[in-house]
């Protein structure tokens, strides 16, 4: 009886690990520079118009005043 329960333990561990890994796959964020902040005065709204409602945007001073968007890389992609 001990042999049967131990042979099921390893596959169950892998199933749990893979299911947790799949949950974390959606948290990867991508970046996109739209253009100068002068051209896109409201960066947040411009990013939402271009990339969807879950994206965020801001005027990045370090990137020479470019409109910087962050969005979910895995959005609208099928997970297998």
PDB file of N, CA and C in Angstrom:
ATOM      1  N   UNK A   1       0.823  -1.195   0.000  1.00  0.00           N
ATOM      2  CA  UNK A   1       0.000   0.000   0.000  1.00  0.00           C
ATOM      3  C   UNK A   1       0.865   1.256   0.000  1.00  0.00           C
ATOM      4  N   UNK A   2       2.007   1.192   0.663  1.00  0.00           N
ATOM      5  CA  UNK A   2       2.890   2.357   0.702  1.00  0.00           C
ATOM      6  C   UNK A   2       3.445   2.659  -0.680  1.00  0.00           C
ATOM      7  N   UNK A   3       3.638   1.663  -1.474  1.00  0.00           N
ATOM      8  CA  UNK A   3       4.165   1.846  -2.825  1.00  0.00           C
ATOM      9  C   UNK A   3       3.189   2.650  -3.682  1.00  0.00           C
ATOM     10  N   UNK A   4       1.912   2.388  -3.571  1.00  0.00           N
ATOM     11  CA  UNK A   4       0.905   3.079  -4.377  1.00  0.00           C
ATOM     12  C   UNK A   4       0.814   4.558  -4.000  1.00  0.00           C
ATOM     13  N   UNK A   5       0.861   4.875  -2.725  1.00  0.00           N
ATOM     14  CA  UNK A   5       0.735   6.281  -2.320  1.00  0.00           C
ATOM     15  C   UNK A   5       1.981   7.079  -2.678  1.00  0.00           C
ATOM     16  N   UNK A   6       3.152   6.465  -2.589  1.00  0.00           N
ATOM     17  CA  UNK A   6       4.377   7.186  -2.926  1.00  0.00           C
ATOM     18  C   UNK A   6       4.490   7.414  -4.432  1.00  0.00           C
ATOM     19  N   UNK A   7       3.930   6.533  -5.228  1.00  0.00           N
ATOM     20  CA  UNK A   7       3.996   6.716  -6.676  1.00  0.00           C
ATOM     21  C   UNK A   7       3.066   7.842  -7.146  1.00  0.00           C
ATOM     22  N   UNK A   8       2.081   8.193  -6.347  1.00  0.00           N
ATOM     23  CA  UNK A   8       1.186   9.304  -6.692  1.00  0.00           C
ATOM     24  C   UNK A   8       1.698  10.648  -6.181  1.00  0.00           C
ATOM     25  N   UNK A   9       2.609  10.638  -5.259  1.00  0.00           N
ATOM     26  CA  UNK A   9       3.076  11.887  -4.651  1.00  0.00           C
ATOM     27  C   UNK A   9       3.826  12.770  -5.650  1.00  0.00           C
ATOM     28  N   UNK A  10       4.715  12.204  -6.411  1.00  0.00           N
ATOM     29  CA  UNK A  10       5.513  12.987  -7.348  1.00  0.00           C
ATOM     30  C   UNK A  10       4.655  13.642  -8.439  1.00  0.00           C
ATOM     31  N   UNK A  11       3.753  12.919  -9.091  1.00  0.00           N
ATOM     32  CA  UNK A  11       2.897  13.586 -10.085  1.00  0.00           C
ATOM     33  C   UNK A  11       2.033  14.691  -9.480  1.00  0.00           C
ATOM     34  N   UNK A  12       1.582  14.506  -8.260  1.00  0.00           N
ATOM     35  CA  UNK A  12       0.767  15.542  -7.611  1.00  0.00           C
ATOM     36  C   UNK A  12       1.591  16.789  -7.331  1.00  0.00           C
ATOM     37  N   UNK A  13       2.829  16.609  -6.928  1.00  0.00           N
ATOM     38  CA  UNK A  13       3.709  17.754  -6.678  1.00  0.00           C
ATOM     39  C   UNK A  13       3.923  18.540  -7.970  1.00  0.00           C
ATOM     40  N   UNK A  14       4.170  17.843  -9.071  1.00  0.00           N
ATOM     41  CA  UNK A  14       4.364  18.523 -10.352  1.00  0.00           C
ATOM     42  C   UNK A  14       3.108  19.261 -10.799  1.00  0.00           C
ATOM     43  N   UNK A  15       1.954  18.670 -10.601  1.00  0.00           N
ATOM     44  CA  UNK A  15       0.704  19.343 -10.969  1.00  0.00           C
ATOM     45  C   UNK A  15       0.523  20.636 -10.189  1.00  0.00           C
ATOM     46  N   UNK A  16       0.802  20.613  -8.910  1.00  0.00           N
ATOM     47  CA  UNK A  16       0.677  21.816  -8.082  1.00  0.00           C
ATOM     48  C   UNK A  16       1.674  22.876  -8.531  1.00  0.00           C
ATOM     49  N   UNK A  17       2.916  22.486  -8.780  1.00  0.00           N
ATOM     50  CA  UNK A  17       3.929  23.449  -9.213  1.00  0.00           C
ATOM     51  C   UNK A  17       3.583  24.077 -10.553  1.00  0.00           C
ATOM     52  N   UNK A  18       3.120  23.289 -11.510  1.00  0.00           N
ATOM     53  CA  UNK A  18       2.773  23.827 -12.814  1.00  0.00           C
ATOM     54  C   UNK A  18       1.551  24.727 -12.744  1.00  0.00           C
ATOM     55  N   UNK A  19       0.588  24.409 -11.905  1.00  0.00           N
ATOM     56  CA  UNK A  19      -0.590  25.270 -11.793  1.00  0.00           C
ATOM     57  C   UNK A  19      -0.226  26.601 -11.147  1.00  0.00           C
ATOM     58  N   UNK A  20       0.691  26.601 -10.181  1.00  0.00           N
ATOM     59  CA  UNK A  20       1.136  27.860  -9.583  1.00  0.00           C
ATOM     60  C   UNK A  20       1.956  28.673 -10.574  1.00  0.00           C
ATOM     61  N   UNK A  21       2.746  28.017 -11.379  1.00  0.00           N
ATOM     62  CA  UNK A  21       3.528  28.709 -12.402  1.00  0.00           C
ATOM     63  C   UNK A  21       2.637  29.373 -13.432  1.00  0.00           C
ATOM     64  N   UNK A  22       1.564  28.743 -13.800  1.00  0.00           N
ATOM     65  CA  UNK A  22       0.626  29.302 -14.771  1.00  0.00           C
ATOM     66  C   UNK A  22      -0.040  30.551 -14.223  1.00  0.00           C
ATOM     67  N   UNK A  23      -0.341  30.581 -12.941  1.00  0.00           N
ATOM     68  CA  UNK A  23      -0.954  31.763 -12.342  1.00  0.00           C
ATOM     69  C   UNK A  23      -0.023  32.957 -12.380  1.00  0.00           C
ATOM     70  N   UNK A  24       1.260  32.735 -12.218  1.00  0.00           N
ATOM     71  CA  UNK A  24       2.217  33.829 -12.202  1.00  0.00           C
ATOM     72  C   UNK A  24       2.591  34.312 -13.594  1.00  0.00           C
ATOM     73  N   UNK A  25       2.251  33.587 -14.629  1.00  0.00           N
ATOM     74  CA  UNK A  25       2.635  33.981 -15.979  1.00  0.00           C
ATOM     75  C   UNK A  25       1.957  35.277 -16.412  1.00  0.00           C
ATOM     76  N   UNK A  26       0.820  35.617 -15.870  1.00  0.00           N
ATOM     77  CA  UNK A  26       0.106  36.817 -16.277  1.00  0.00           C
ATOM     78  C   UNK A  26       0.657  38.097 -15.691  1.00  0.00           C
ATOM     79  N   UNK A  27       1.646  38.010 -14.839  1.00  0.00           N
ATOM     80  CA  UNK A  27       2.135  39.205 -14.170  1.00  0.00           C
ATOM     81  C   UNK A  27       3.334  39.843 -14.866  1.00  0.00           C
ATOM     82  N   UNK A  28       3.695  39.382 -16.048  1.00  0.00           N
ATOM     83  CA  UNK A  28       4.828  39.941 -16.766  1.00  0.00           C
ATOM     84  C   UNK A  28       4.383  41.220 -17.472  1.00  0.00           C
ATOM     85  N   UNK A  29       5.089  42.308 -17.203  1.00  0.00           N
ATOM     86  CA  UNK A  29       4.732  43.597 -17.780  1.00  0.00           C
ATOM     87  C   UNK A  29       5.702  43.955 -18.901  1.00  0.00           C
ATOM     88  N   UNK A  30       5.176  44.542 -19.965  1.00  0.00           N
ATOM     89  CA  UNK A  30       5.983  45.010 -21.085  1.00  0.00           C
ATOM     90  C   UNK A  30       5.966  46.538 -21.116  1.00  0.00           C
ATOM     91  N   UNK A  31       6.945  47.094 -21.805  1.00  0.00           N
ATOM     92  CA  UNK A  31       7.065  48.541 -21.925  1.00  0.00           C
ATOM     93  C   UNK A  31       6.951  48.945 -23.387  1.00  0.00           C
ATOM     94  N   UNK A  32       6.424  50.151 -23.598  1.00  0.00           N
ATOM     95  CA  UNK A  32       6.335  50.708 -24.936  1.00  0.00           C
ATOM     96  C   UNK A  32       6.489  52.216 -24.829  1.00  0.00           C
ATOM     97  N   UNK A  33       7.339  52.788 -25.671  1.00  0.00           N
ATOM     98  CA  UNK A  33       7.476  54.241 -25.739  1.00  0.00           C
ATOM     99  C   UNK A  33       6.660  54.714 -26.935  1.00  0.00           C
ATOM    100  N   UNK A  34       5.623  55.550 -26.660  1.00  0.00           N
ATOM    101  CA  UNK A  34       4.736  56.009 -27.728  1.00  0.00           C
ATOM    102  C   UNK A  34       5.355  57.130 -28.550  1.00  0.00           C
ATOM    103  N   UNK A  35       5.938  58.078 -27.888  1.00  0.00           N
ATOM    104  CA  UNK A  35       6.491  59.237 -28.567  1.00  0.00           C
ATOM    105  C   UNK A  35       6.681  60.371 -27.576  1.00  0.00           C
ATOM    106  N   UNK A  36       7.032  61.560 -28.047  1.00  0.00           N
ATOM    107  CA  UNK A  36       7.264  62.694 -27.147  1.00  0.00           C
ATOM    108  C   UNK A  36       5.998  63.070 -26.367  1.00  0.00           C
ATOM    109  N   UNK A  37       6.200  63.501 -25.135  1.00  0.00           N
ATOM    110  CA  UNK A  37       5.070  63.894 -24.289  1.00  0.00           C
ATOM    111  C   UNK A  37       4.337  65.105 -24.872  1.00  0.00           C
ATOM    112  N   UNK A  38       5.016  65.893 -25.694  1.00  0.00           N
ATOM    113  CA  UNK A  38       4.368  67.037 -26.344  1.00  0.00           C
ATOM    114  C   UNK A  38       3.298  66.543 -27.314  1.00  0.00           C
ATOM    115  N   UNK A  39       3.597  65.447 -28.017  1.00  0.00           N
ATOM    116  CA  UNK A  39       2.651  64.860 -28.969  1.00  0.00           C
ATOM    117  C   UNK A  39       1.513  64.136 -28.255  1.00  0.00           C
ATOM    118  N   UNK A  40       1.811  63.541 -27.100  1.00  0.00           N
ATOM    119  CA  UNK A  40       0.816  62.816 -26.293  1.00  0.00           C
ATOM    120  C   UNK A  40       0.744  63.479 -24.906  1.00  0.00           C
ATOM    121  N   UNK A  41       0.011  64.592 -24.769  1.00  0.00           N
ATOM    122  CA  UNK A  41       0.012  65.314 -23.494  1.00  0.00           C
ATOM    123  C   UNK A  41      -0.552  64.501 -22.326  1.00  0.00           C
ATOM    124  N   UNK A  42      -1.533  63.648 -22.583  1.00  0.00           N
ATOM    125  CA  UNK A  42      -2.076  62.792 -21.530  1.00  0.00           C
ATOM    126  C   UNK A  42      -1.614  61.361 -21.815  1.00  0.00           C
ATOM    127  N   UNK A  43      -0.425  61.010 -21.318  1.00  0.00           N
ATOM    128  CA  UNK A  43       0.186  59.714 -21.621  1.00  0.00           C
ATOM    129  C   UNK A  43      -0.674  58.548 -21.153  1.00  0.00           C
ATOM    130  N   UNK A  44      -1.253  58.671 -19.980  1.00  0.00           N
ATOM    131  CA  UNK A  44      -2.043  57.571 -19.432  1.00  0.00           C
ATOM    132  C   UNK A  44      -3.217  57.243 -20.354  1.00  0.00           C
ATOM    133  N   UNK A  45      -3.942  58.261 -20.793  1.00  0.00           N
ATOM    134  CA  UNK A  45      -5.084  58.037 -21.674  1.00  0.00           C
ATOM    135  C   UNK A  45      -4.635  57.549 -23.050  1.00  0.00           C
ATOM    136  N   UNK A  46      -3.536  58.062 -23.556  1.00  0.00           N
ATOM    137  CA  UNK A  46      -3.028  57.622 -24.864  1.00  0.00           C
ATOM    138  C   UNK A  46      -2.635  56.146 -24.823  1.00  0.00           C
ATOM    139  N   UNK A  47      -2.022  55.710 -23.727  1.00  0.00           N
ATOM    140  CA  UNK A  47      -1.654  54.296 -23.585  1.00  0.00           C
ATOM    141  C   UNK A  47      -2.896  53.412 -23.516  1.00  0.00           C
ATOM    142  N   UNK A  48      -3.905  53.873 -22.804  1.00  0.00           N
ATOM    143  CA  UNK A  48      -5.145  53.088 -22.705  1.00  0.00           C
ATOM    144  C   UNK A  48      -5.842  52.990 -24.054  1.00  0.00           C
ATOM    145  N   UNK A  49      -5.809  54.082 -24.830  1.00  0.00           N
ATOM    146  CA  UNK A  49      -6.426  54.046 -26.162  1.00  0.00           C
ATOM    147  C   UNK A  49      -5.692  53.071 -27.078  1.00  0.00           C
ATOM    148  N   UNK A  50      -4.384  53.021 -26.977  1.00  0.00           N
ATOM    149  CA  UNK A  50      -3.575  52.190 -27.875  1.00  0.00           C
ATOM    150  C   UNK A  50      -3.480  50.728 -27.415  1.00  0.00           C
ATOM    151  N   UNK A  51      -3.367  50.504 -26.083  1.00  0.00           N
ATOM    152  CA  UNK A  51      -3.064  49.164 -25.574  1.00  0.00           C
ATOM    153  C   UNK A  51      -4.175  48.533 -24.745  1.00  0.00           C
ATOM    154  N   UNK A  52      -5.238  49.242 -24.475  1.00  0.00           N
ATOM    155  CA  UNK A  52      -6.330  48.674 -23.701  1.00  0.00           C
ATOM    156  C   UNK A  52      -6.444  49.289 -22.320  1.00  0.00           C
ATOM    157  N   UNK A  53      -7.547  49.012 -21.624  1.00  0.00           N
ATOM    158  CA  UNK A  53      -7.834  49.666 -20.343  1.00  0.00           C
ATOM    159  C   UNK A  53      -6.922  49.263 -19.189  1.00  0.00           C
ATOM    160  N   UNK A  54      -6.207  48.154 -19.313  1.00  0.00           N
ATOM    161  CA  UNK A  54      -5.343  47.710 -18.220  1.00  0.00           C
ATOM    162  C   UNK A  54      -3.936  48.296 -18.285  1.00  0.00           C
ATOM    163  N   UNK A  55      -3.648  49.091 -19.301  1.00  0.00           N
ATOM    164  CA  UNK A  55      -2.311  49.668 -19.432  1.00  0.00           C
ATOM    165  C   UNK A  55      -2.203  50.957 -18.610  1.00  0.00           C
ATOM    166  N   UNK A  56      -0.965  51.329 -18.322  1.00  0.00           N
ATOM    167  CA  UNK A  56      -0.696  52.555 -17.564  1.00  0.00           C
ATOM    168  C   UNK A  56       0.367  53.345 -18.305  1.00  0.00           C
ATOM    169  N   UNK A  57       0.284  54.666 -18.237  1.00  0.00           N
ATOM    170  CA  UNK A  57       1.257  55.485 -18.930  1.00  0.00           C
ATOM    171  C   UNK A  57       1.689  56.677 -18.104  1.00  0.00           C
ATOM    172  N   UNK A  58       2.896  57.147 -18.379  1.00  0.00           N
ATOM    173  CA  UNK A  58       3.427  58.339 -17.709  1.00  0.00           C
ATOM    174  C   UNK A  58       4.493  58.964 -18.591  1.00  0.00           C
ATOM    175  N   UNK A  59       4.760  60.240 -18.355  1.00  0.00           N
ATOM    176  CA  UNK A  59       5.802  60.940 -19.093  1.00  0.00           C
ATOM    177  C   UNK A  59       7.135  60.649 -18.418  1.00  0.00           C
ATOM    178  N   UNK A  60       8.006  59.937 -19.124  1.00  0.00           N
ATOM    179  CA  UNK A  60       9.279  59.495 -18.570  1.00  0.00           C
ATOM    180  C   UNK A  60      10.364  60.537 -18.840  1.00  0.00           C
ATOM    181  N   UNK A  61      10.805  61.216 -17.801  1.00  0.00           N
ATOM    182  CA  UNK A  61      11.814  62.266 -17.937  1.00  0.00           C
ATOM    183  C   UNK A  61      13.160  61.663 -18.331  1.00  0.00           C
ATOM    184  N   UNK A  62      13.463  60.477 -17.824  1.00  0.00           N
ATOM    185  CA  UNK A  62      14.745  59.826 -18.120  1.00  0.00           C
ATOM    186  C   UNK A  62      14.841  59.401 -19.584  1.00  0.00           C
ATOM    187  N   UNK A  63      13.714  59.181 -20.228  1.00  0.00           N
ATOM    188  CA  UNK A  63      13.687  58.769 -21.638  1.00  0.00           C
ATOM    189  C   UNK A  63      13.448  59.979 -22.543  1.00  0.00           C
ATOM    190  N   UNK A  64      14.024  61.096 -22.183  1.00  0.00           N
ATOM    191  CA  UNK A  64      13.928  62.347 -22.970  1.00  0.00           C
ATOM    192  C   UNK A  64      12.480  62.786 -23.174  1.00  0.00           C
ATOM    193  N   UNK A  65      11.698  62.768 -22.084  1.00  0.00           N
ATOM    194  CA  UNK A  65      10.291  63.189 -22.092  1.00  0.00           C
ATOM    195  C   UNK A  65       9.434  62.411 -23.093  1.00  0.00           C
ATOM    196  N   UNK A  66       9.589  61.107 -23.077  1.00  0.00           N
ATOM    197  CA  UNK A  66       8.766  60.253 -23.922  1.00  0.00           C
ATOM    198  C   UNK A  66       7.628  59.649 -23.106  1.00  0.00           C
ATOM    199  N   UNK A  67       6.521  59.420 -23.777  1.00  0.00           N
ATOM    200  CA  UNK A  67       5.353  58.805 -23.159  1.00  0.00           C
ATOM    201  C   UNK A  67       5.634  57.306 -23.012  1.00  0.00           C
ATOM    202  N   UNK A  68       5.711  56.833 -21.780  1.00  0.00           N
ATOM    203  CA  UNK A  68       6.110  55.461 -21.450  1.00  0.00           C
ATOM    204  C   UNK A  68       4.868  54.683 -21.014  1.00  0.00           C
ATOM    205  N   UNK A  69       4.579  53.589 -21.703  1.00  0.00           N
ATOM    206  CA  UNK A  69       3.418  52.742 -21.378  1.00  0.00           C
ATOM    207  C   UNK A  69       3.880  51.417 -20.783  1.00  0.00           C
ATOM    208  N   UNK A  70       3.127  50.923 -19.807  1.00  0.00           N
ATOM    209  CA  UNK A  70       3.330  49.587 -19.234  1.00  0.00           C
ATOM    210  C   UNK A  70       2.023  48.823 -19.413  1.00  0.00           C
ATOM    211  N   UNK A  71       2.148  47.580 -19.914  1.00  0.00           N
ATOM    212  CA  UNK A  71       0.961  46.761 -20.147  1.00  0.00           C
ATOM    213  C   UNK A  71       1.295  45.296 -19.950  1.00  0.00           C
ATOM    214  N   UNK A  72       0.271  44.476 -19.787  1.00  0.00           N
ATOM    215  CA  UNK A  72       0.425  43.043 -19.558  1.00  0.00           C
ATOM    216  C   UNK A  72       0.789  42.345 -20.867  1.00  0.00           C
ATOM    217  N   UNK A  73       1.976  41.721 -20.892  1.00  0.00           N
ATOM    218  CA  UNK A  73       2.457  41.042 -22.111  1.00  0.00           C
ATOM    219  C   UNK A  73       1.557  39.868 -22.514  1.00  0.00           C
ATOM    220  N   UNK A  74       0.970  39.198 -21.556  1.00  0.00           N
ATOM    221  CA  UNK A  74       0.212  37.978 -21.821  1.00  0.00           C
ATOM    222  C   UNK A  74      -1.252  38.229 -22.084  1.00  0.00           C
ATOM    223  N   UNK A  75      -1.670  39.478 -22.100  1.00  0.00           N
ATOM    224  CA  UNK A  75      -3.077  39.794 -22.329  1.00  0.00           C
ATOM    225  C   UNK A  75      -3.488  39.302 -23.725  1.00  0.00           C
ATOM    226  N   UNK A  76      -4.624  38.678 -23.825  1.00  0.00           N
ATOM    227  CA  UNK A  76      -5.191  38.166 -25.073  1.00  0.00           C
ATOM    228  C   UNK A  76      -4.340  37.082 -25.723  1.00  0.00           C
ATOM    229  N   UNK A  77      -3.502  36.398 -24.959  1.00  0.00           N
ATOM    230  CA  UNK A  77      -2.729  35.283 -25.502  1.00  0.00           C
ATOM    231  C   UNK A  77      -3.194  33.998 -24.817  1.00  0.00           C
ATOM    232  N   UNK A  78      -3.274  32.943 -25.563  1.00  0.00           N
ATOM    233  CA  UNK A  78      -3.768  31.669 -25.047  1.00  0.00           C
ATOM    234  C   UNK A  78      -2.670  30.958 -24.262  1.00  0.00           C
ATOM    235  N   UNK A  79      -3.012  30.456 -23.075  1.00  0.00           N
ATOM    236  CA  UNK A  79      -2.092  29.657 -22.259  1.00  0.00           C
ATOM    237  C   UNK A  79      -2.427  28.192 -22.459  1.00  0.00           C
ATOM    238  N   UNK A  80      -1.428  27.387 -22.658  1.00  0.00           N
ATOM    239  CA  UNK A  80      -1.639  25.951 -22.850  1.00  0.00           C
ATOM    240  C   UNK A  80      -1.125  25.213 -21.642  1.00  0.00           C
TER     241      UNK A  80
END
